[in-house]
mmCIF file of C-alpha atoms in Angstrom:
data_model
loop_
_atom_site.group_PDB
_atom_site.id
_atom_site.type_symbol
_atom_site.label_atom_id
_atom_site.label_comp_id
_atom_site.label_asym_id
_atom_site.label_seq_id
_atom_site.Cartn_x
_atom_site.Cartn_y
_atom_site.Cartn_z
ATOM 1 C CA UNK A 1 2.190 18.527 33.710
ATOM 2 C CA UNK A 2 1.490 15.284 31.899
ATOM 3 C CA UNK A 3 0.224 15.562 28.386
ATOM 4 C CA UNK A 4 -3.495 14.934 28.004
ATOM 5 C CA UNK A 5 -5.062 12.585 25.490
ATOM 6 C CA UNK A 6 -6.068 15.618 23.449
ATOM 7 C CA UNK A 7 -2.462 16.762 23.257
ATOM 8 C CA UNK A 8 -1.381 13.268 22.236
ATOM 9 C CA UNK A 9 -4.093 13.162 19.585
ATOM 10 C CA UNK A 10 -3.066 16.574 18.297
ATOM 11 C CA UNK A 11 0.544 15.432 17.950
ATOM 12 C CA UNK A 12 -0.616 12.346 16.031
ATOM 13 C CA UNK A 13 -2.824 14.461 13.765
ATOM 14 C CA UNK A 14 0.128 16.730 13.011
ATOM 15 C CA UNK A 15 2.176 13.653 12.114
ATOM 16 C CA UNK A 16 -0.485 12.428 9.684
ATOM 17 C CA UNK A 17 -0.871 15.879 8.152
ATOM 18 C CA UNK A 18 2.875 16.016 7.513
ATOM 19 C CA UNK A 19 2.734 12.504 6.027
ATOM 20 C CA UNK A 20 -0.220 13.520 3.829
ATOM 21 C CA UNK A 21 1.563 16.574 2.501
ATOM 22 C CA UNK A 22 4.695 14.551 1.929
ATOM 23 C CA UNK A 23 2.670 11.911 0.126
ATOM 24 C CA UNK A 24 1.133 14.533 -2.117
ATOM 25 C CA UNK A 25 4.557 15.924 -3.006
ATOM 26 C CA UNK A 26 5.953 12.429 -3.616
ATOM 27 C CA UNK A 27 3.115 11.561 -5.979
ATOM 28 C CA UNK A 28 3.554 14.800 -7.886
ATOM 29 C CA UNK A 29 7.245 14.052 -8.220
ATOM 30 C CA UNK A 30 6.598 10.508 -9.352
ATOM 31 C CA UNK A 31 3.843 11.250 -11.792
ATOM 32 C CA UNK A 32 4.542 9.364 -14.955
ATOM 33 C CA UNK A 33 3.395 10.424 -18.369
ATOM 34 C CA UNK A 34 0.337 8.216 -18.302
ATOM 35 C CA UNK A 35 -1.582 10.843 -20.241
ATOM 36 C CA UNK A 36 0.639 10.331 -23.280
ATOM 37 C CA UNK A 37 -0.398 6.717 -23.620
ATOM 38 C CA UNK A 38 -3.507 5.861 -25.609
ATOM 39 C CA UNK A 39 -6.904 5.187 -24.133
ATOM 40 C CA UNK A 40 -8.503 2.422 -26.162
ATOM 41 C CA UNK A 41 -12.243 2.553 -26.786
ATOM 42 C CA UNK A 42 -14.527 -0.459 -27.214
ATOM 43 C CA UNK A 43 -14.762 -0.254 -31.012
ATOM 44 C CA UNK A 44 -10.995 -0.011 -31.326
ATOM 45 C CA UNK A 45 -10.650 -2.975 -29.012
ATOM 46 C CA UNK A 46 -12.922 -5.054 -31.260
ATOM 47 C CA UNK A 47 -10.728 -4.260 -34.248
ATOM 48 C CA UNK A 48 -7.539 -5.019 -32.313
ATOM 49 C CA UNK A 49 -8.859 -8.404 -31.178
ATOM 50 C CA UNK A 50 -9.988 -9.255 -34.716
ATOM 51 C CA UNK A 51 -6.695 -8.280 -36.333
ATOM 52 C CA UNK A 52 -4.497 -9.546 -33.482
ATOM 53 C CA UNK A 53 -2.167 -6.558 -33.791
ATOM 54 C CA UNK A 54 -1.905 -5.827 -30.064
ATOM 55 C CA UNK A 55 -0.772 -7.666 -26.957
ATOM 56 C CA UNK A 56 -3.633 -7.672 -24.452
ATOM 57 C CA UNK A 57 -3.014 -8.101 -20.718
ATOM 58 C CA UNK A 58 -5.799 -8.884 -18.257
ATOM 59 C CA UNK A 59 -4.939 -7.318 -14.879
ATOM 60 C CA UNK A 60 -7.672 -9.097 -12.899
ATOM 61 C CA UNK A 61 -7.025 -12.050 -10.605
ATOM 62 C CA UNK A 62 -6.793 -15.513 -12.113
ATOM 63 C CA UNK A 63 -10.254 -16.676 -11.110
ATOM 64 C CA UNK A 64 -11.876 -13.691 -12.823
ATOM 65 C CA UNK A 65 -9.782 -14.343 -15.921
ATOM 66 C CA UNK A 66 -10.724 -18.020 -15.973
ATOM 67 C CA UNK A 67 -14.407 -17.167 -15.694
ATOM 68 C CA UNK A 68 -14.218 -15.121 -18.858
ATOM 69 C CA UNK A 69 -11.830 -12.793 -20.629
ATOM 70 C CA UNK A 70 -11.332 -10.940 -23.866
ATOM 71 C CA UNK A 71 -10.112 -13.391 -26.533
ATOM 72 C CA UNK A 72 -6.323 -13.512 -26.974
ATOM 73 C CA UNK A 73 -5.759 -11.673 -23.642
ATOM 74 C CA UNK A 74 -3.006 -12.989 -21.385
ATOM 75 C CA UNK A 75 -3.597 -13.194 -17.656
ATOM 76 C CA UNK A 76 -1.298 -10.879 -15.737
ATOM 77 C CA UNK A 77 -2.842 -10.160 -12.339
ATOM 78 C CA UNK A 78 -1.741 -6.871 -10.847
ATOM 79 C CA UNK A 79 -0.993 -8.654 -7.577
ATOM 80 C CA UNK A 80 1.716 -10.648 -9.361
ATOM 81 C CA UNK A 81 3.337 -8.046 -11.568
ATOM 82 C CA UNK A 82 6.366 -7.392 -9.404
ATOM 83 C CA UNK A 83 7.115 -11.066 -8.851
ATOM 84 C CA UNK A 84 6.751 -11.735 -12.584
ATOM 85 C CA UNK A 85 8.469 -8.565 -13.795
ATOM 86 C CA UNK A 86 11.256 -10.531 -15.494
ATOM 87 C CA UNK A 87 8.726 -12.734 -17.315
ATOM 88 C CA UNK A 88 6.757 -9.645 -18.257
ATOM 89 C CA UNK A 89 9.847 -8.007 -19.703
ATOM 90 C CA UNK A 90 10.585 -11.072 -21.818
ATOM 91 C CA UNK A 91 7.012 -11.196 -23.107
ATOM 92 C CA UNK A 92 6.996 -7.525 -23.938
ATOM 93 C CA UNK A 93 10.364 -7.725 -25.704
ATOM 94 C CA UNK A 94 8.943 -10.488 -27.889
ATOM 95 C CA UNK A 95 6.108 -8.131 -28.854
ATOM 96 C CA UNK A 96 8.067 -4.894 -28.850
ATOM 97 C CA UNK A 97 6.603 -3.672 -32.099
ATOM 98 C CA UNK A 98 3.052 -4.063 -30.889
ATOM 99 C CA UNK A 99 0.902 -1.845 -28.756
ATOM 100 C CA UNK A 100 0.218 -3.347 -25.323
ATOM 101 C CA UNK A 101 -3.319 -2.862 -24.014
ATOM 102 C CA UNK A 102 -4.261 -3.528 -20.401
ATOM 103 C CA UNK A 103 -7.722 -3.898 -18.946
ATOM 104 C CA UNK A 104 -9.510 -5.041 -15.798
ATOM 105 C CA UNK A 105 -13.148 -5.444 -14.739
ATOM 106 C CA UNK A 106 -14.525 -2.010 -15.398
ATOM 107 C CA UNK A 107 -13.609 1.658 -15.322
ATOM 108 C CA UNK A 108 -13.501 1.712 -11.513
ATOM 109 C CA UNK A 109 -11.310 -1.249 -10.704
ATOM 110 C CA UNK A 110 -7.992 0.588 -10.961
ATOM 111 C CA UNK A 111 -5.902 -2.557 -11.497
ATOM 112 C CA UNK A 112 -5.370 -1.935 -15.184
ATOM 113 C CA UNK A 113 -4.359 1.684 -14.633
ATOM 114 C CA UNK A 114 -1.861 0.587 -12.029
ATOM 115 C CA UNK A 115 -0.503 -2.162 -14.324
ATOM 116 C CA UNK A 116 -0.205 0.398 -17.093
ATOM 117 C CA UNK A 117 1.876 2.620 -14.793
ATOM 118 C CA UNK A 118 3.992 -0.364 -13.811
ATOM 119 C CA UNK A 119 4.714 -1.161 -17.463
ATOM 120 C CA UNK A 120 5.627 2.456 -18.117
ATOM 121 C CA UNK A 121 7.943 2.346 -15.101
ATOM 122 C CA UNK A 122 9.569 -0.746 -16.625
ATOM 123 C CA UNK A 123 10.324 1.381 -19.655
ATOM 124 C CA UNK A 124 7.703 0.257 -22.120
ATOM 125 C CA UNK A 125 6.758 3.052 -24.423
ATOM 126 C CA UNK A 126 3.514 1.894 -25.998
ATOM 127 C CA UNK A 127 1.001 0.926 -23.357
ATOM 128 C CA UNK A 128 -2.663 1.578 -23.927
ATOM 129 C CA UNK A 129 -5.529 1.284 -21.488
ATOM 130 C CA UNK A 130 -8.943 -0.190 -22.279
ATOM 131 C CA UNK A 131 -10.668 1.771 -19.522
ATOM 132 C CA UNK A 132 -14.197 0.411 -20.013
ATOM 133 C CA UNK A 133 -12.947 -3.030 -19.072
ATOM 134 C CA UNK A 134 -14.199 -6.572 -19.434
ATOM 135 C CA UNK A 135 -17.720 -5.709 -18.283
ATOM 136 C CA UNK A 136 -18.196 -3.361 -21.254
ATOM 137 C CA UNK A 137 -16.892 -6.034 -23.634
ATOM 138 C CA UNK A 138 -19.213 -8.666 -22.179
ATOM 139 C CA UNK A 139 -22.218 -6.334 -22.032
ATOM 140 C CA UNK A 140 -21.744 -5.500 -25.712
ATOM 141 C CA UNK A 141 -22.413 -9.168 -26.452
ATOM 142 C CA UNK A 142 -18.937 -9.776 -27.823
ATOM 143 C CA UNK A 143 -17.187 -13.131 -27.799
ATOM 144 C CA UNK A 144 -15.816 -14.092 -24.394
ATOM 145 C CA UNK A 145 -13.036 -16.639 -23.985
ATOM 146 C CA UNK A 146 -12.947 -19.070 -21.086
ATOM 147 C CA UNK A 147 -9.980 -20.793 -19.539
ATOM 148 C CA UNK A 148 -9.993 -24.534 -19.030
ATOM 149 C CA UNK B 1 17.610 2.440 39.082
ATOM 150 C CA UNK B 2 15.302 1.562 36.228
ATOM 151 C CA UNK B 3 12.527 -0.932 36.838
ATOM 152 C CA UNK B 4 11.921 -3.935 34.587
ATOM 153 C CA UNK B 5 8.960 -2.047 33.134
ATOM 154 C CA UNK B 6 11.274 0.731 31.983
ATOM 155 C CA UNK B 7 13.373 -1.795 30.121
ATOM 156 C CA UNK B 8 10.325 -3.455 28.605
ATOM 157 C CA UNK B 9 9.055 -0.079 27.439
ATOM 158 C CA UNK B 10 12.450 0.771 25.991
ATOM 159 C CA UNK B 11 12.621 -2.566 24.192
ATOM 160 C CA UNK B 12 9.121 -2.132 22.794
ATOM 161 C CA UNK B 13 9.806 1.438 21.746
ATOM 162 C CA UNK B 14 12.936 0.549 19.821
ATOM 163 C CA UNK B 15 11.544 -2.728 18.483
ATOM 164 C CA UNK B 16 8.273 -1.302 17.187
ATOM 165 C CA UNK B 17 10.063 1.794 15.907
ATOM 166 C CA UNK B 18 12.550 -0.402 14.065
ATOM 167 C CA UNK B 19 9.778 -2.470 12.493
ATOM 168 C CA UNK B 20 8.011 0.636 11.257
ATOM 169 C CA UNK B 21 11.208 2.111 9.864
ATOM 170 C CA UNK B 22 12.064 -1.123 8.042
ATOM 171 C CA UNK B 23 8.547 -1.390 6.626
ATOM 172 C CA UNK B 24 8.552 2.257 5.570
ATOM 173 C CA UNK B 25 11.823 1.961 3.676
ATOM 174 C CA UNK B 26 10.664 -1.277 2.044
ATOM 175 C CA UNK B 27 7.460 0.393 0.875
ATOM 176 C CA UNK B 28 9.186 3.540 -0.358
ATOM 177 C CA UNK B 29 11.723 1.401 -2.207
ATOM 178 C CA UNK B 30 8.967 -0.583 -3.933
ATOM 179 C CA UNK B 31 6.452 2.218 -4.184
ATOM 180 C CA UNK B 32 4.729 0.917 -7.313
ATOM 181 C CA UNK B 33 4.203 -2.523 -5.765
ATOM 182 C CA UNK B 34 2.755 -1.085 -2.561
ATOM 183 C CA UNK B 35 0.481 1.219 -4.562
ATOM 184 C CA UNK B 36 -0.741 -1.879 -6.386
ATOM 185 C CA UNK B 37 -1.572 -3.427 -2.999
ATOM 186 C CA UNK B 38 -3.647 -0.400 -2.054
ATOM 187 C CA UNK B 39 -5.430 -0.550 -5.410
ATOM 188 C CA UNK B 40 -6.176 -4.250 -4.861
ATOM 189 C CA UNK B 41 -7.848 -3.468 -1.532
ATOM 190 C CA UNK B 42 -10.511 -1.486 -3.386
ATOM 191 C CA UNK B 43 -11.128 0.864 -0.464
ATOM 192 C CA UNK B 44 -10.419 4.124 -2.296
ATOM 193 C CA UNK B 45 -10.819 5.269 -5.903
ATOM 194 C CA UNK B 46 -7.738 4.642 -8.026
ATOM 195 C CA UNK B 47 -6.747 8.330 -8.168
ATOM 196 C CA UNK B 48 -6.418 8.363 -4.388
ATOM 197 C CA UNK B 49 -4.559 5.056 -4.102
ATOM 198 C CA UNK B 50 -1.169 6.440 -5.099
ATOM 199 C CA UNK B 51 -1.436 9.301 -2.588
ATOM 200 C CA UNK B 52 -2.707 6.944 0.158
ATOM 201 C CA UNK B 53 0.161 4.513 -0.420
ATOM 202 C CA UNK B 54 2.711 7.343 -0.221
ATOM 203 C CA UNK B 55 1.026 8.802 2.863
ATOM 204 C CA UNK B 56 1.030 5.459 4.709
ATOM 205 C CA UNK B 57 4.708 4.897 3.878
ATOM 206 C CA UNK B 58 5.678 8.336 5.185
ATOM 207 C CA UNK B 59 3.468 7.984 8.262
ATOM 208 C CA UNK B 60 5.270 4.734 9.099
ATOM 209 C CA UNK B 61 8.612 6.460 8.608
ATOM 210 C CA UNK B 62 7.654 9.338 10.911
ATOM 211 C CA UNK B 63 6.103 7.067 13.532
ATOM 212 C CA UNK B 64 9.131 4.759 13.525
ATOM 213 C CA UNK B 65 11.584 7.627 13.931
ATOM 214 C CA UNK B 66 9.394 9.237 16.588
ATOM 215 C CA UNK B 67 9.305 6.014 18.624
ATOM 216 C CA UNK B 68 13.041 5.515 18.435
ATOM 217 C CA UNK B 69 13.751 9.111 19.467
ATOM 218 C CA UNK B 70 11.483 8.509 22.480
ATOM 219 C CA UNK B 71 9.976 11.986 22.690
ATOM 220 C CA UNK B 72 6.385 12.058 23.950
ATOM 221 C CA UNK B 73 6.126 8.303 23.974
ATOM 222 C CA UNK B 74 2.404 8.244 24.741
ATOM 223 C CA UNK B 75 1.669 10.107 21.519
ATOM 224 C CA UNK B 76 4.072 8.093 19.370
ATOM 225 C CA UNK B 77 2.634 4.848 20.766
ATOM 226 C CA UNK B 78 -0.832 6.130 19.851
ATOM 227 C CA UNK B 79 0.366 6.783 16.291
ATOM 228 C CA UNK B 80 1.754 3.235 16.120
ATOM 229 C CA UNK B 81 -1.568 1.857 17.384
ATOM 230 C CA UNK B 82 -3.488 3.731 14.694
ATOM 231 C CA UNK B 83 -1.216 2.513 11.903
ATOM 232 C CA UNK B 84 -1.341 -1.091 13.112
ATOM 233 C CA UNK B 85 -5.134 -0.867 13.415
ATOM 234 C CA UNK B 86 -5.346 0.453 9.856
ATOM 235 C CA UNK B 87 -3.323 -2.501 8.561
ATOM 236 C CA UNK B 88 -5.421 -4.926 10.582
ATOM 237 C CA UNK B 89 -8.589 -3.413 9.118
ATOM 238 C CA UNK B 90 -7.216 -3.546 5.578
ATOM 239 C CA UNK B 91 -6.118 -7.180 5.764
ATOM 240 C CA UNK B 92 -9.270 -8.183 7.644
ATOM 241 C CA UNK B 93 -11.593 -6.749 5.052
ATOM 242 C CA UNK B 94 -9.478 -8.284 2.251
ATOM 243 C CA UNK B 95 -9.986 -11.685 3.908
ATOM 244 C CA UNK B 96 -13.723 -11.194 4.350
ATOM 245 C CA UNK B 97 -14.171 -10.006 0.762
ATOM 246 C CA UNK B 98 -11.843 -12.769 -0.488
ATOM 247 C CA UNK B 99 -9.745 -10.276 -2.379
ATOM 248 C CA UNK B 100 -6.491 -11.348 -3.923
ATOM 249 C CA UNK B 101 -4.412 -9.173 -1.657
ATOM 250 C CA UNK B 102 -0.646 -9.049 -1.845
ATOM 251 C CA UNK B 103 0.373 -6.767 0.998
ATOM 252 C CA UNK B 104 4.002 -5.878 0.090
ATOM 253 C CA UNK B 105 4.100 -4.580 3.677
ATOM 254 C CA UNK B 106 7.771 -5.461 4.064
ATOM 255 C CA UNK B 107 8.768 -5.335 0.420
ATOM 256 C CA UNK B 108 8.600 -7.996 -2.252
ATOM 257 C CA UNK B 109 8.753 -11.634 -1.192
ATOM 258 C CA UNK B 110 8.976 -14.704 -3.372
ATOM 259 C CA UNK B 111 5.841 -16.107 -1.789
ATOM 260 C CA UNK B 112 3.432 -13.414 -0.594
ATOM 261 C CA UNK B 113 2.053 -14.147 2.888
ATOM 262 C CA UNK B 114 -1.639 -15.074 3.093
ATOM 263 C CA UNK B 115 -4.057 -12.360 4.219
ATOM 264 C CA UNK B 116 -4.626 -14.239 7.484
ATOM 265 C CA UNK B 117 -0.964 -14.007 8.418
ATOM 266 C CA UNK B 118 -0.887 -10.321 7.531
ATOM 267 C CA UNK B 119 -3.884 -9.813 9.820
ATOM 268 C CA UNK B 120 -2.257 -11.725 12.690
ATOM 269 C CA UNK B 121 0.932 -9.701 12.275
ATOM 270 C CA UNK B 122 -0.976 -6.435 12.316
ATOM 271 C CA UNK B 123 -2.949 -7.458 15.401
ATOM 272 C CA UNK B 124 0.259 -8.465 17.169
ATOM 273 C CA UNK B 125 1.798 -5.107 16.373
ATOM 274 C CA UNK B 126 -1.375 -3.394 17.590
ATOM 275 C CA UNK B 127 -1.181 -5.335 20.833
ATOM 276 C CA UNK B 128 2.457 -4.400 21.394
ATOM 277 C CA UNK B 129 1.799 -0.729 20.611
ATOM 278 C CA UNK B 130 -1.129 -0.772 23.029
ATOM 279 C CA UNK B 131 1.091 -2.288 25.718
ATOM 280 C CA UNK B 132 3.695 0.391 25.074
ATOM 281 C CA UNK B 133 1.108 3.132 25.459
ATOM 282 C CA UNK B 134 -0.130 1.558 28.675
ATOM 283 C CA UNK B 135 3.412 1.435 30.028
ATOM 284 C CA UNK B 136 3.990 5.038 28.974
ATOM 285 C CA UNK B 137 0.786 6.004 30.797
ATOM 286 C CA UNK B 138 1.628 4.165 33.989
ATOM 287 C CA UNK B 139 5.407 4.320 34.198
ATOM 288 C CA UNK B 140 6.412 8.008 34.390
ATOM 289 C CA UNK B 141 10.019 7.396 33.437
ATOM 290 C CA UNK B 142 8.906 5.386 30.428
ATOM 291 C CA UNK B 143 6.337 8.003 29.453
ATOM 292 C CA UNK B 144 8.418 11.086 28.951
ATOM 293 C CA UNK B 145 11.438 12.825 30.309
ATOM 294 C CA UNK B 146 9.256 15.768 31.320
ATOM 295 C CA UNK B 147 6.971 13.533 33.318
ATOM 296 C CA UNK B 148 9.961 11.929 34.984
ATOM 297 C CA UNK B 149 11.356 15.360 35.870
ATOM 298 C CA UNK B 150 7.914 16.362 37.129
ATOM 299 C CA UNK B 151 7.851 13.277 39.307
ATOM 300 C CA UNK B 152 11.320 14.091 40.646
ATOM 301 C CA UNK B 153 10.288 17.663 41.535
ATOM 302 C CA UNK B 154 7.252 16.295 43.444
ATOM 303 C CA UNK B 155 9.576 14.055 45.411
ATOM 304 C CA UNK B 156 11.900 17.009 46.221
ATOM 305 C CA UNK B 157 8.996 19.181 47.363
ATOM 306 C CA UNK B 158 7.487 16.571 49.660
ATOM 307 C CA UNK B 159 8.672 16.679 53.301
#
């Protein structure tokens, strides 16, 4: 008897359930120690920018960066991190004694968290995350740098 | 003797299965990069993106292997259709929203393909998977061994 559409659909559902469970296990296995790396609050960020004692990476795309970014931040779009990994490593080696802080648009964008994980995967030990993001910096009325 | 449609179905089955397997291994090998792609799509909260990226990679792996094995082809073709449709949706909405989307669908490339090309590729794959399912539906030998045996028994029983 030929399989019905329902039987086909059931087989496909089973496949996706297996993939979901496998994905969950993979993520658990891969979980990096993101929790050990500092979360940077807005006030701390102001001090860091004033003193220049950290390397700041902006994980948003280039157009967002050009429209306005935290002063002294370097543009490092998440979409490009893998292609520019070698360049990133060189930059980070030059600043190896400094804390690296990554940020993106706001606390929901996810790009900075992912860039933070990527840097940790590359072996960098001091990577902070400014979770509130550029929107919090701008909304606090702080100085915003523009790109030419 | 197999008809041309049997051969076409076989070619599609192995070809699409091979594409999915290649893509799955590329994604699993560059898991962080593919997770970044899912994050860039902004369709799920960040906490879910890592799980979703892993799930898609494994689903491609399972679907690719399933197609190549050839068991219950109608169902495996349906799985391929769903995955291709998901990629088409993802790249389509990235285009519409003008997101900077770097797919990493087949690993890291020096020059990431534009979202439009990713969409065309996904739609092509969807079309081929749909054709495979149609062939599996209409060509008993292409559909499943059980269906083929069932067809053979019908022929034996008929006067």
